[in-house]
Amino acid sequence: MKWIGAAAALAIAAPAGAQTFTLLTGWGPNNPTAYMPADRFKTNVEKASGGKVAFKISGPEAVPPFEQMQPLTSGAFDVLYTHPAYHSKGLAVAAEILSVGTDKLRSSGVWGAIDRFYQTTYNLKLLSLVALGTEGYHCYLRQPLSAQGDWGGRKIRGVATQFGVIKALGGVPVTLPMGDVYTAIEKGVVDGACAPAAVFLGTKHYEVAKYRVEPRFGLLVSLIGINRDRWGKLSKAEQAALLEGGAQTERDTARLGDEILRKDNDKLAGLGVQAVQLPKAKGDLIRSEFTSSNWEFLQKCCGDASNEVRELARKAGLAK
């Protein structure tokens, strides 16, 4: 299969003298902000290992983003950087609802519960839950908001975790990979999209959608994990380097994501993008809908594991 060949080619090309891992990413360098956490993780782990661990990165050109969990589970790739909603059992979406730093996710036990779930469900040992800044998602449109201050009747691209937000203001959700969104908006296949706010400039979606909607909602959190069989064969030092690098990446991306968003919004204003504000009641609605609809999503996808995570979050004062 194509992805087996891609992984094998990367392994052959690896430099001698280092334990080399194949890292599969949901985004490529052409989406620099989304790609940044993978590159940061690579750098942090290589530093933590003293150069004894290295990575060869392959992206969505090797395996489509929504299909990447299977080759990780089977061991065709060693490490995966992806968004949890791209896969059917996306328990890590809980981190987006809770919207707190990963230090609190760790101390509350939520991080550990998510780790155990992915090990059992996907044969994936969690290494990092990377939040891209402290601002999460936004929606953007080809045309201004309606006179009612919504996007009623319009087709809006999103992933499953954003469907509640899209429907709350009368939209019709459409699922598309990020790589297809520009053309879909340009050709009128969809009327807009919901996506991470921090990648709007990098994807150049502003060229076809000049209206970005405020307020933003949720927190953008992706995961990095390693095939559990591969993990079990590593030395303690190698495992420690991966965990240390993962924790450092969590700290880095939270800070860098906010810096990127501030700079990007200034550039977007200069490129003619208009920030349009929802009426307060509707802004509050999409934020509350993001939370409630995603707890429902998690209950359906993950059952008892979702209940465990929510209870841990409640005990730590992170959720109601």
PDB file of C-alpha atoms in Angstrom:
ATOM      1  CA  MET A   1       0.000   0.000   0.000  1.00  0.00           C
ATOM      2  CA  LYS A   2       1.061   3.588  -0.637  1.00  0.00           C
ATOM      3  CA  TRP A   3       1.623   4.537   3.009  1.00  0.00           C
ATOM      4  CA  ILE A   4       3.727   1.430   3.690  1.00  0.00           C
ATOM      5  CA  GLY A   5       6.035   2.436   0.860  1.00  0.00           C
ATOM      6  CA  ALA A   6       6.228   6.011   2.121  1.00  0.00           C
ATOM      7  CA  ALA A   7       7.179   4.906   5.619  1.00  0.00           C
ATOM      8  CA  ALA A   8       9.765   2.467   4.315  1.00  0.00           C
ATOM      9  CA  ALA A   9      11.354   5.110   2.115  1.00  0.00           C
ATOM     10  CA  LEU A  10      11.678   7.467   5.069  1.00  0.00           C
ATOM     11  CA  ALA A  11      13.277   4.784   7.210  1.00  0.00           C
ATOM     12  CA  ILE A  12      15.843   4.000   4.500  1.00  0.00           C
ATOM     13  CA  ALA A  13      16.732   7.680   4.220  1.00  0.00           C
ATOM     14  CA  ALA A  14      17.364   8.060   7.961  1.00  0.00           C
ATOM     15  CA  PRO A  15      20.811   9.219   9.113  1.00  0.00           C
ATOM     16  CA  ALA A  16      23.036   6.644  10.783  1.00  0.00           C
ATOM     17  CA  GLY A  17      23.667   6.694  14.516  1.00  0.00           C
ATOM     18  CA  ALA A  18      20.246   7.836  15.722  1.00  0.00           C
ATOM     19  CA  GLN A  19      17.045   6.042  16.630  1.00  0.00           C
ATOM     20  CA  THR A  20      14.842   7.322  13.814  1.00  0.00           C
ATOM     21  CA  PHE A  21      11.053   7.544  13.900  1.00  0.00           C
ATOM     22  CA  THR A  22       8.673   8.058  11.012  1.00  0.00           C
ATOM     23  CA  LEU A  23       6.321  10.910  11.891  1.00  0.00           C
ATOM     24  CA  LEU A  24       3.055  11.238   9.968  1.00  0.00           C
ATOM     25  CA  THR A  25       1.369  14.655  10.084  1.00  0.00           C
ATOM     26  CA  GLY A  26      -2.127  15.809   9.194  1.00  0.00           C
ATOM     27  CA  TRP A  27      -0.784  19.049   7.712  1.00  0.00           C
ATOM     28  CA  GLY A  28       2.210  19.873   5.559  1.00  0.00           C
ATOM     29  CA  PRO A  29       4.624  22.835   5.473  1.00  0.00           C
ATOM     30  CA  ASN A  30       2.246  24.622   3.087  1.00  0.00           C
ATOM     31  CA  ASN A  31       0.045  25.196   6.177  1.00  0.00           C
ATOM     32  CA  PRO A  32       2.887  26.563   8.341  1.00  0.00           C
ATOM     33  CA  THR A  33       0.965  27.343  11.525  1.00  0.00           C
ATOM     34  CA  ALA A  34      -0.751  23.958  11.651  1.00  0.00           C
ATOM     35  CA  TYR A  35       2.533  22.244  10.800  1.00  0.00           C
ATOM     36  CA  MET A  36       4.517  24.149  13.431  1.00  0.00           C
ATOM     37  CA  PRO A  37       3.758  21.831  16.408  1.00  0.00           C
ATOM     38  CA  ALA A  38       5.114  18.804  14.519  1.00  0.00           C
ATOM     39  CA  ASP A  39       8.318  20.621  13.670  1.00  0.00           C
ATOM     40  CA  ARG A  40       8.572  21.908  17.243  1.00  0.00           C
ATOM     41  CA  PHE A  41       8.057  18.398  18.637  1.00  0.00           C
ATOM     42  CA  LYS A  42      10.779  17.048  16.358  1.00  0.00           C
ATOM     43  CA  THR A  43      13.209  19.724  17.525  1.00  0.00           C
ATOM     44  CA  ASN A  44      12.347  19.323  21.218  1.00  0.00           C
ATOM     45  CA  VAL A  45      12.700  15.541  21.252  1.00  0.00           C
ATOM     46  CA  GLU A  46      15.938  15.589  19.280  1.00  0.00           C
ATOM     47  CA  LYS A  47      17.307  18.123  21.793  1.00  0.00           C
ATOM     48  CA  ALA A  48      16.066  16.158  24.825  1.00  0.00           C
ATOM     49  CA  SER A  49      17.725  13.002  23.504  1.00  0.00           C
ATOM     50  CA  GLY A  50      21.056  14.681  22.891  1.00  0.00           C
ATOM     51  CA  GLY A  51      20.780  13.870  19.196  1.00  0.00           C
ATOM     52  CA  LYS A  52      20.119  10.172  19.774  1.00  0.00           C
ATOM     53  CA  VAL A  53      16.545  10.406  18.442  1.00  0.00           C
ATOM     54  CA  ALA A  54      15.616  11.710  15.001  1.00  0.00           C
ATOM     55  CA  PHE A  55      12.481  12.012  12.860  1.00  0.00           C
ATOM     56  CA  LYS A  56      11.562  11.761   9.225  1.00  0.00           C
ATOM     57  CA  ILE A  57       8.318  13.559   8.513  1.00  0.00           C
ATOM     58  CA  SER A  58       5.657  12.614   5.987  1.00  0.00           C
ATOM     59  CA  GLY A  59       2.378  14.469   5.584  1.00  0.00           C
ATOM     60  CA  PRO A  60      -1.047  14.274   3.962  1.00  0.00           C
ATOM     61  CA  GLU A  61       0.543  13.677   0.577  1.00  0.00           C
ATOM     62  CA  ALA A  62       1.392  10.174   1.866  1.00  0.00           C
ATOM     63  CA  VAL A  63      -1.863   9.410   3.718  1.00  0.00           C
ATOM     64  CA  PRO A  64      -5.036  11.582   3.674  1.00  0.00           C
ATOM     65  CA  PRO A  65      -5.630  13.239   7.074  1.00  0.00           C
ATOM     66  CA  PHE A  66      -8.863  11.393   7.882  1.00  0.00           C
ATOM     67  CA  GLU A  67      -7.190   8.024   7.188  1.00  0.00           C
ATOM     68  CA  GLN A  68      -3.997   8.422   9.206  1.00  0.00           C
ATOM     69  CA  MET A  69      -4.913   6.628  12.417  1.00  0.00           C
ATOM     70  CA  GLN A  70      -4.978   3.156  10.847  1.00  0.00           C
ATOM     71  CA  PRO A  71      -1.337   3.172   9.652  1.00  0.00           C
ATOM     72  CA  LEU A  72      -0.271   4.436  13.093  1.00  0.00           C
ATOM     73  CA  THR A  73      -2.243   1.707  14.844  1.00  0.00           C
ATOM     74  CA  SER A  74      -0.770  -0.982  12.606  1.00  0.00           C
ATOM     75  CA  GLY A  75       2.786   0.299  12.992  1.00  0.00           C
ATOM     76  CA  ALA A  76       3.338   1.406   9.405  1.00  0.00           C
ATOM     77  CA  PHE A  77       4.261   4.792  10.898  1.00  0.00           C
ATOM     78  CA  ASP A  78       5.783   5.294  14.334  1.00  0.00           C
ATOM     79  CA  VAL A  79       4.381   8.654  15.425  1.00  0.00           C
ATOM     80  CA  LEU A  80       1.249  10.596  14.446  1.00  0.00           C
ATOM     81  CA  TYR A  81       0.365  14.282  14.729  1.00  0.00           C
ATOM     82  CA  THR A  82      -3.348  14.725  14.057  1.00  0.00           C
ATOM     83  CA  HIS A  83      -6.575  16.315  15.182  1.00  0.00           C
ATOM     84  CA  PRO A  84      -8.762  14.062  17.347  1.00  0.00           C
ATOM     85  CA  ALA A  85     -11.962  14.896  15.459  1.00  0.00           C
ATOM     86  CA  TYR A  86     -10.449  13.448  12.277  1.00  0.00           C
ATOM     87  CA  HIS A  87     -11.018   9.987  13.755  1.00  0.00           C
ATOM     88  CA  SER A  88     -14.154   8.275  15.037  1.00  0.00           C
ATOM     89  CA  LYS A  89     -13.132   7.849  18.703  1.00  0.00           C
ATOM     90  CA  GLY A  90     -11.883  11.353  19.392  1.00  0.00           C
ATOM     91  CA  LEU A  91     -11.751  11.533  23.184  1.00  0.00           C
ATOM     92  CA  ALA A  92      -8.989  14.155  23.113  1.00  0.00           C
ATOM     93  CA  VAL A  93     -11.630  16.640  21.926  1.00  0.00           C
ATOM     94  CA  ALA A  94     -12.328  17.029  25.653  1.00  0.00           C
ATOM     95  CA  ALA A  95      -9.224  19.206  25.887  1.00  0.00           C
ATOM     96  CA  GLU A  96     -10.816  21.656  23.425  1.00  0.00           C
ATOM     97  CA  ILE A  97     -13.977  21.941  25.505  1.00  0.00           C
ATOM     98  CA  LEU A  98     -12.182  22.450  28.810  1.00  0.00           C
ATOM     99  CA  SER A  99     -10.037  25.245  27.319  1.00  0.00           C
ATOM    100  CA  VAL A 100      -7.375  25.142  30.021  1.00  0.00           C
ATOM    101  CA  GLY A 101      -3.618  24.752  29.865  1.00  0.00           C
ATOM    102  CA  THR A 102      -2.238  21.252  29.562  1.00  0.00           C
ATOM    103  CA  ASP A 103      -0.608  21.561  32.993  1.00  0.00           C
ATOM    104  CA  LYS A 104      -4.123  21.486  34.479  1.00  0.00           C
ATOM    105  CA  LEU A 105      -5.114  18.618  32.205  1.00  0.00           C
ATOM    106  CA  ARG A 106      -2.174  16.672  33.592  1.00  0.00           C
ATOM    107  CA  SER A 107      -2.680  17.506  37.266  1.00  0.00           C
ATOM    108  CA  SER A 108      -6.422  16.760  37.094  1.00  0.00           C
ATOM    109  CA  GLY A 109      -5.874  13.281  35.669  1.00  0.00           C
ATOM    110  CA  VAL A 110      -7.661  14.157  32.414  1.00  0.00           C
ATOM    111  CA  TRP A 111      -4.458  13.813  30.374  1.00  0.00           C
ATOM    112  CA  GLY A 112      -3.807  10.367  31.826  1.00  0.00           C
ATOM    113  CA  ALA A 113      -7.358   9.196  31.168  1.00  0.00           C
ATOM    114  CA  ILE A 114      -7.110  10.283  27.537  1.00  0.00           C
ATOM    115  CA  ASP A 115      -3.764   8.489  27.257  1.00  0.00           C
ATOM    116  CA  ARG A 116      -5.225   5.219  28.569  1.00  0.00           C
ATOM    117  CA  PHE A 117      -8.150   5.442  26.165  1.00  0.00           C
ATOM    118  CA  TYR A 118      -5.950   5.922  23.096  1.00  0.00           C
ATOM    119  CA  GLN A 119      -3.654   3.096  24.126  1.00  0.00           C
ATOM    120  CA  THR A 120      -6.599   0.711  24.358  1.00  0.00           C
ATOM    121  CA  THR A 121      -8.556   2.020  21.379  1.00  0.00           C
ATOM    122  CA  TYR A 122      -5.866   2.891  18.858  1.00  0.00           C
ATOM    123  CA  ASN A 123      -2.672   1.249  20.119  1.00  0.00           C
ATOM    124  CA  LEU A 124      -1.357   4.803  20.528  1.00  0.00           C
ATOM    125  CA  LYS A 125       0.685   6.019  23.494  1.00  0.00           C
ATOM    126  CA  LEU A 126      -0.035   9.722  23.998  1.00  0.00           C
ATOM    127  CA  LEU A 127       3.001  11.997  23.996  1.00  0.00           C
ATOM    128  CA  SER A 128       1.523  15.485  23.761  1.00  0.00           C
ATOM    129  CA  LEU A 129      -1.748  17.406  23.657  1.00  0.00           C
ATOM    130  CA  VAL A 130      -0.728  20.536  21.797  1.00  0.00           C
ATOM    131  CA  ALA A 131      -2.914  23.629  22.100  1.00  0.00           C
ATOM    132  CA  LEU A 132      -2.243  26.135  19.354  1.00  0.00           C
ATOM    133  CA  GLY A 133      -2.520  29.262  21.463  1.00  0.00           C
ATOM    134  CA  THR A 134      -5.308  30.116  23.877  1.00  0.00           C
ATOM    135  CA  GLU A 135      -7.776  31.106  21.150  1.00  0.00           C
ATOM    136  CA  GLY A 136      -9.425  28.307  19.239  1.00  0.00           C
ATOM    137  CA  TYR A 137     -11.761  28.370  16.270  1.00  0.00           C
ATOM    138  CA  HIS A 138     -13.552  30.900  14.142  1.00  0.00           C
ATOM    139  CA  CYS A 139     -15.819  30.851  11.104  1.00  0.00           C
ATOM    140  CA  TYR A 140     -15.363  32.861   7.920  1.00  0.00           C
ATOM    141  CA  LEU A 141     -17.650  33.635   5.015  1.00  0.00           C
ATOM    142  CA  ARG A 142     -17.743  34.631   1.353  1.00  0.00           C
ATOM    143  CA  GLN A 143     -20.521  37.129   2.092  1.00  0.00           C
ATOM    144  CA  PRO A 144     -21.397  39.204   5.173  1.00  0.00           C
ATOM    145  CA  LEU A 145     -23.645  37.897   7.917  1.00  0.00           C
ATOM    146  CA  SER A 146     -27.361  38.072   7.188  1.00  0.00           C
ATOM    147  CA  ALA A 147     -29.559  40.921   8.383  1.00  0.00           C
ATOM    148  CA  GLN A 148     -30.469  38.622  11.287  1.00  0.00           C
ATOM    149  CA  GLY A 149     -26.802  38.358  12.265  1.00  0.00           C
ATOM    150  CA  ASP A 150     -26.354  34.705  11.279  1.00  0.00           C
ATOM    151  CA  TRP A 151     -25.452  32.408   8.361  1.00  0.00           C
ATOM    152  CA  GLY A 152     -28.875  30.820   7.979  1.00  0.00           C
ATOM    153  CA  GLY A 153     -29.188  28.422   5.028  1.00  0.00           C
ATOM    154  CA  ARG A 154     -25.522  28.578   4.046  1.00  0.00           C
ATOM    155  CA  LYS A 155     -23.254  25.572   3.583  1.00  0.00           C
ATOM    156  CA  ILE A 156     -20.354  25.822   6.021  1.00  0.00           C
ATOM    157  CA  ARG A 157     -17.366  23.506   6.076  1.00  0.00           C
ATOM    158  CA  GLY A 158     -16.459  22.057   9.452  1.00  0.00           C
ATOM    159  CA  VAL A 159     -15.460  18.915  11.277  1.00  0.00           C
ATOM    160  CA  ALA A 160     -17.794  17.013  13.591  1.00  0.00           C
ATOM    161  CA  THR A 161     -16.861  19.062  16.651  1.00  0.00           C
ATOM    162  CA  GLN A 162     -17.993  22.261  14.904  1.00  0.00           C
ATOM    163  CA  PHE A 163     -21.337  20.995  13.612  1.00  0.00           C
ATOM    164  CA  GLY A 164     -23.207  22.274  16.670  1.00  0.00           C
ATOM    165  CA  VAL A 165     -21.853  25.790  16.123  1.00  0.00           C
ATOM    166  CA  ILE A 166     -22.712  25.737  12.412  1.00  0.00           C
ATOM    167  CA  LYS A 167     -26.264  24.512  13.031  1.00  0.00           C
ATOM    168  CA  ALA A 168     -26.834  26.958  15.912  1.00  0.00           C
ATOM    169  CA  LEU A 169     -26.870  29.875  13.457  1.00  0.00           C
ATOM    170  CA  GLY A 170     -28.809  28.049  10.751  1.00  0.00           C
ATOM    171  CA  GLY A 171     -25.960  26.676   8.683  1.00  0.00           C
ATOM    172  CA  VAL A 172     -25.626  23.323   6.942  1.00  0.00           C
ATOM    173  CA  PRO A 173     -22.401  21.488   7.913  1.00  0.00           C
ATOM    174  CA  VAL A 174     -20.188  20.109   5.131  1.00  0.00           C
ATOM    175  CA  THR A 175     -17.146  17.906   5.846  1.00  0.00           C
ATOM    176  CA  LEU A 176     -14.023  18.614   3.790  1.00  0.00           C
ATOM    177  CA  PRO A 177     -10.274  18.233   4.414  1.00  0.00           C
ATOM    178  CA  MET A 178      -8.565  21.577   4.942  1.00  0.00           C
ATOM    179  CA  GLY A 179      -6.651  21.136   1.692  1.00  0.00           C
ATOM    180  CA  ASP A 180      -9.923  21.259  -0.268  1.00  0.00           C
ATOM    181  CA  VAL A 181     -11.509  24.240   1.448  1.00  0.00           C
ATOM    182  CA  TYR A 182      -9.974  27.062  -0.627  1.00  0.00           C
ATOM    183  CA  THR A 183     -11.269  25.692  -3.920  1.00  0.00           C
ATOM    184  CA  ALA A 184     -14.639  24.763  -2.417  1.00  0.00           C
ATOM    185  CA  ILE A 185     -15.213  28.342  -1.219  1.00  0.00           C
ATOM    186  CA  GLU A 186     -13.852  29.815  -4.441  1.00  0.00           C
ATOM    187  CA  LYS A 187     -16.242  27.736  -6.565  1.00  0.00           C
ATOM    188  CA  GLY A 188     -19.221  28.208  -4.269  1.00  0.00           C
ATOM    189  CA  VAL A 189     -19.424  24.577  -3.205  1.00  0.00           C
ATOM    190  CA  VAL A 190     -19.525  25.952   0.337  1.00  0.00           C
ATOM    191  CA  ASP A 191     -20.285  29.473   1.547  1.00  0.00           C
ATOM    192  CA  GLY A 192     -17.655  29.540   4.264  1.00  0.00           C
ATOM    193  CA  ALA A 193     -15.845  27.439   6.794  1.00  0.00           C
ATOM    194  CA  CYS A 194     -15.089  26.977  10.466  1.00  0.00           C
ATOM    195  CA  ALA A 195     -11.464  26.204  11.243  1.00  0.00           C
ATOM    196  CA  PRO A 196      -8.609  27.160  13.572  1.00  0.00           C
ATOM    197  CA  ALA A 197      -8.258  30.935  13.730  1.00  0.00           C
ATOM    198  CA  ALA A 198      -4.470  30.714  13.716  1.00  0.00           C
ATOM    199  CA  VAL A 199      -4.270  29.112  10.253  1.00  0.00           C
ATOM    200  CA  PHE A 200      -6.509  31.542   8.348  1.00  0.00           C
ATOM    201  CA  LEU A 201      -3.618  33.566   6.969  1.00  0.00           C
ATOM    202  CA  GLY A 202      -1.374  30.603   6.233  1.00  0.00           C
ATOM    203  CA  THR A 203      -4.046  28.738   4.251  1.00  0.00           C
ATOM    204  CA  LYS A 204      -4.825  31.902   2.220  1.00  0.00           C
ATOM    205  CA  HIS A 205      -8.526  31.285   2.729  1.00  0.00           C
ATOM    206  CA  TYR A 206      -8.859  35.046   3.224  1.00  0.00           C
ATOM    207  CA  GLU A 207      -8.480  35.382  -0.545  1.00  0.00           C
ATOM    208  CA  VAL A 208     -11.884  33.756  -1.079  1.00  0.00           C
ATOM    209  CA  ALA A 209     -13.593  34.584   2.245  1.00  0.00           C
ATOM    210  CA  LYS A 210     -13.221  38.210   3.332  1.00  0.00           C
ATOM    211  CA  TYR A 211     -15.409  38.078   6.444  1.00  0.00           C
ATOM    212  CA  ARG A 212     -14.064  36.489   9.608  1.00  0.00           C
ATOM    213  CA  VAL A 213     -16.581  36.134  12.396  1.00  0.00           C
ATOM    214  CA  GLU A 214     -16.041  36.997  16.058  1.00  0.00           C
ATOM    215  CA  PRO A 215     -16.155  35.749  18.781  1.00  0.00           C
ATOM    216  CA  ARG A 216     -13.888  32.755  18.550  1.00  0.00           C
ATOM    217  CA  PHE A 217     -14.802  29.601  20.425  1.00  0.00           C
ATOM    218  CA  GLY A 218     -13.159  26.595  22.045  1.00  0.00           C
ATOM    219  CA  LEU A 219      -9.487  25.724  22.071  1.00  0.00           C
ATOM    220  CA  LEU A 220      -7.572  24.097  19.224  1.00  0.00           C
ATOM    221  CA  VAL A 221      -5.881  20.969  20.591  1.00  0.00           C
ATOM    222  CA  SER A 222      -4.233  18.295  18.470  1.00  0.00           C
ATOM    223  CA  LEU A 223      -2.455  15.185  19.664  1.00  0.00           C
ATOM    224  CA  ILE A 224       0.916  13.563  19.111  1.00  0.00           C
ATOM    225  CA  GLY A 225       1.226   9.874  19.881  1.00  0.00           C
ATOM    226  CA  ILE A 226       3.447   6.878  19.188  1.00  0.00           C
ATOM    227  CA  ASN A 227       2.546   3.334  18.202  1.00  0.00           C
ATOM    228  CA  ARG A 228       2.380   1.458  21.518  1.00  0.00           C
ATOM    229  CA  ASP A 229       4.305  -1.570  20.228  1.00  0.00           C
ATOM    230  CA  ARG A 230       7.136   0.698  19.095  1.00  0.00           C
ATOM    231  CA  TRP A 231       7.000   2.472  22.448  1.00  0.00           C
ATOM    232  CA  GLY A 232       7.400  -0.787  24.343  1.00  0.00           C
ATOM    233  CA  LYS A 233      10.635  -1.585  22.523  1.00  0.00           C
ATOM    234  CA  LEU A 234      12.339   1.692  23.407  1.00  0.00           C
ATOM    235  CA  SER A 235      14.878   2.237  26.137  1.00  0.00           C
ATOM    236  CA  LYS A 236      13.923   4.235  29.219  1.00  0.00           C
ATOM    237  CA  ALA A 237      16.102   7.085  27.977  1.00  0.00           C
ATOM    238  CA  GLU A 238      14.357   7.154  24.605  1.00  0.00           C
ATOM    239  CA  GLN A 239      10.949   7.093  26.253  1.00  0.00           C
ATOM    240  CA  ALA A 240      11.979   9.911  28.568  1.00  0.00           C
ATOM    241  CA  ALA A 241      13.168  12.033  25.629  1.00  0.00           C
ATOM    242  CA  LEU A 242       9.845  11.587  23.829  1.00  0.00           C
ATOM    243  CA  LEU A 243       7.830  12.515  26.924  1.00  0.00           C
ATOM    244  CA  GLU A 244      10.053  15.475  27.768  1.00  0.00           C
ATOM    245  CA  GLY A 245       9.883  16.727  24.197  1.00  0.00           C
ATOM    246  CA  GLY A 246       6.109  16.306  24.183  1.00  0.00           C
ATOM    247  CA  ALA A 247       5.651  18.290  27.400  1.00  0.00           C
ATOM    248  CA  GLN A 248       7.912  21.078  26.134  1.00  0.00           C
ATOM    249  CA  THR A 249       5.948  21.219  22.887  1.00  0.00           C
ATOM    250  CA  GLU A 250       2.737  21.747  24.855  1.00  0.00           C
ATOM    251  CA  ARG A 251       4.298  24.776  26.531  1.00  0.00           C
ATOM    252  CA  ASP A 252       5.766  26.142  23.302  1.00  0.00           C
ATOM    253  CA  THR A 253       2.683  25.925  21.106  1.00  0.00           C
ATOM    254  CA  ALA A 254       0.405  27.646  23.621  1.00  0.00           C
ATOM    255  CA  ARG A 255       2.715  30.662  23.620  1.00  0.00           C
ATOM    256  CA  LEU A 256       3.585  30.672  19.926  1.00  0.00           C
ATOM    257  CA  GLY A 257      -0.009  30.208  18.811  1.00  0.00           C
ATOM    258  CA  ASP A 258      -1.089  33.438  20.490  1.00  0.00           C
ATOM    259  CA  GLU A 259       1.849  35.333  19.006  1.00  0.00           C
ATOM    260  CA  ILE A 260       1.025  34.066  15.532  1.00  0.00           C
ATOM    261  CA  LEU A 261      -2.658  34.979  15.821  1.00  0.00           C
ATOM    262  CA  ARG A 262      -1.962  38.549  16.931  1.00  0.00           C
ATOM    263  CA  LYS A 263       0.417  39.150  14.039  1.00  0.00           C
ATOM    264  CA  ASP A 264      -1.843  37.414  11.541  1.00  0.00           C
ATOM    265  CA  ASN A 265      -4.893  39.477  12.443  1.00  0.00           C
ATOM    266  CA  ASP A 266      -2.937  42.681  11.844  1.00  0.00           C
ATOM    267  CA  LYS A 267      -1.844  41.388   8.440  1.00  0.00           C
ATOM    268  CA  LEU A 268      -5.355  40.240   7.558  1.00  0.00           C
ATOM    269  CA  ALA A 269      -6.778  43.705   8.243  1.00  0.00           C
ATOM    270  CA  GLY A 270      -4.252  45.097   5.789  1.00  0.00           C
ATOM    271  CA  LEU A 271      -5.390  42.548   3.214  1.00  0.00           C
ATOM    272  CA  GLY A 272      -8.979  43.748   3.350  1.00  0.00           C
ATOM    273  CA  VAL A 273     -10.415  41.098   5.662  1.00  0.00           C
ATOM    274  CA  GLN A 274     -13.287  42.394   7.776  1.00  0.00           C
ATOM    275  CA  ALA A 275     -13.828  41.198  11.344  1.00  0.00           C
ATOM    276  CA  VAL A 276     -17.605  40.967  11.837  1.00  0.00           C
ATOM    277  CA  GLN A 277     -19.035  40.672  15.321  1.00  0.00           C
ATOM    278  CA  LEU A 278     -21.997  38.459  16.116  1.00  0.00           C
ATOM    279  CA  PRO A 279     -24.696  39.971  18.339  1.00  0.00           C
ATOM    280  CA  LYS A 280     -23.806  39.151  21.945  1.00  0.00           C
ATOM    281  CA  ALA A 281     -26.604  36.634  22.388  1.00  0.00           C
ATOM    282  CA  LYS A 282     -25.515  34.731  19.297  1.00  0.00           C
ATOM    283  CA  GLY A 283     -21.854  34.901  20.247  1.00  0.00           C
ATOM    284  CA  ASP A 284     -22.719  33.432  23.631  1.00  0.00           C
ATOM    285  CA  LEU A 285     -24.838  30.821  21.863  1.00  0.00           C
ATOM    286  CA  ILE A 286     -22.058  29.459  19.654  1.00  0.00           C
ATOM    287  CA  ARG A 287     -19.690  29.242  22.606  1.00  0.00           C
ATOM    288  CA  SER A 288     -22.150  27.369  24.779  1.00  0.00           C
ATOM    289  CA  GLU A 289     -23.187  25.185  21.841  1.00  0.00           C
ATOM    290  CA  PHE A 290     -19.570  24.256  21.165  1.00  0.00           C
ATOM    291  CA  THR A 291     -19.282  22.992  24.728  1.00  0.00           C
ATOM    292  CA  SER A 292     -22.611  21.190  25.020  1.00  0.00           C
ATOM    293  CA  SER A 293     -22.579  19.627  21.555  1.00  0.00           C
ATOM    294  CA  ASN A 294     -19.084  18.289  22.048  1.00  0.00           C
ATOM    295  CA  TRP A 295     -19.867  16.655  25.377  1.00  0.00           C
ATOM    296  CA  GLU A 296     -22.694  14.956  23.473  1.00  0.00           C
ATOM    297  CA  PHE A 297     -20.248  14.021  20.705  1.00  0.00           C
ATOM    298  CA  LEU A 298     -17.882  12.498  23.251  1.00  0.00           C
ATOM    299  CA  GLN A 299     -20.647  10.589  24.994  1.00  0.00           C
ATOM    300  CA  LYS A 300     -21.651   9.021  21.671  1.00  0.00           C
ATOM    301  CA  CYS A 301     -18.121   8.235  20.525  1.00  0.00           C
ATOM    302  CA  CYS A 302     -16.468   7.220  23.734  1.00  0.00           C
ATOM    303  CA  GLY A 303     -19.088   6.281  26.350  1.00  0.00           C
ATOM    304  CA  ASP A 304     -17.666   5.469  29.777  1.00  0.00           C
ATOM    305  CA  ALA A 305     -14.317   7.037  28.945  1.00  0.00           C
ATOM    306  CA  SER A 306     -16.072  10.339  28.250  1.00  0.00           C
ATOM    307  CA  ASN A 307     -17.864  10.116  31.585  1.00  0.00           C
ATOM    308  CA  GLU A 308     -14.564   9.460  33.374  1.00  0.00           C
ATOM    309  CA  VAL A 309     -12.912  12.478  31.763  1.00  0.00           C
ATOM    310  CA  ARG A 310     -15.844  14.751  32.561  1.00  0.00           C
ATOM    311  CA  GLU A 311     -15.946  13.617  36.181  1.00  0.00           C
ATOM    312  CA  LEU A 312     -12.205  14.185  36.593  1.00  0.00           C
ATOM    313  CA  ALA A 313     -12.633  17.651  35.097  1.00  0.00           C
ATOM    314  CA  ARG A 314     -15.518  18.444  37.454  1.00  0.00           C
ATOM    315  CA  LYS A 315     -13.546  17.354  40.503  1.00  0.00           C
ATOM    316  CA  ALA A 316     -10.714  19.653  39.421  1.00  0.00           C
ATOM    317  CA  GLY A 317     -13.089  22.569  38.834  1.00  0.00           C
ATOM    318  CA  LEU A 318     -12.498  22.532  35.073  1.00  0.00           C
ATOM    319  CA  ALA A 319     -16.058  21.657  34.016  1.00  0.00           C
ATOM    320  CA  LYS A 320     -19.632  21.860  35.263  1.00  0.00           C
TER     321      LYS A 320
END
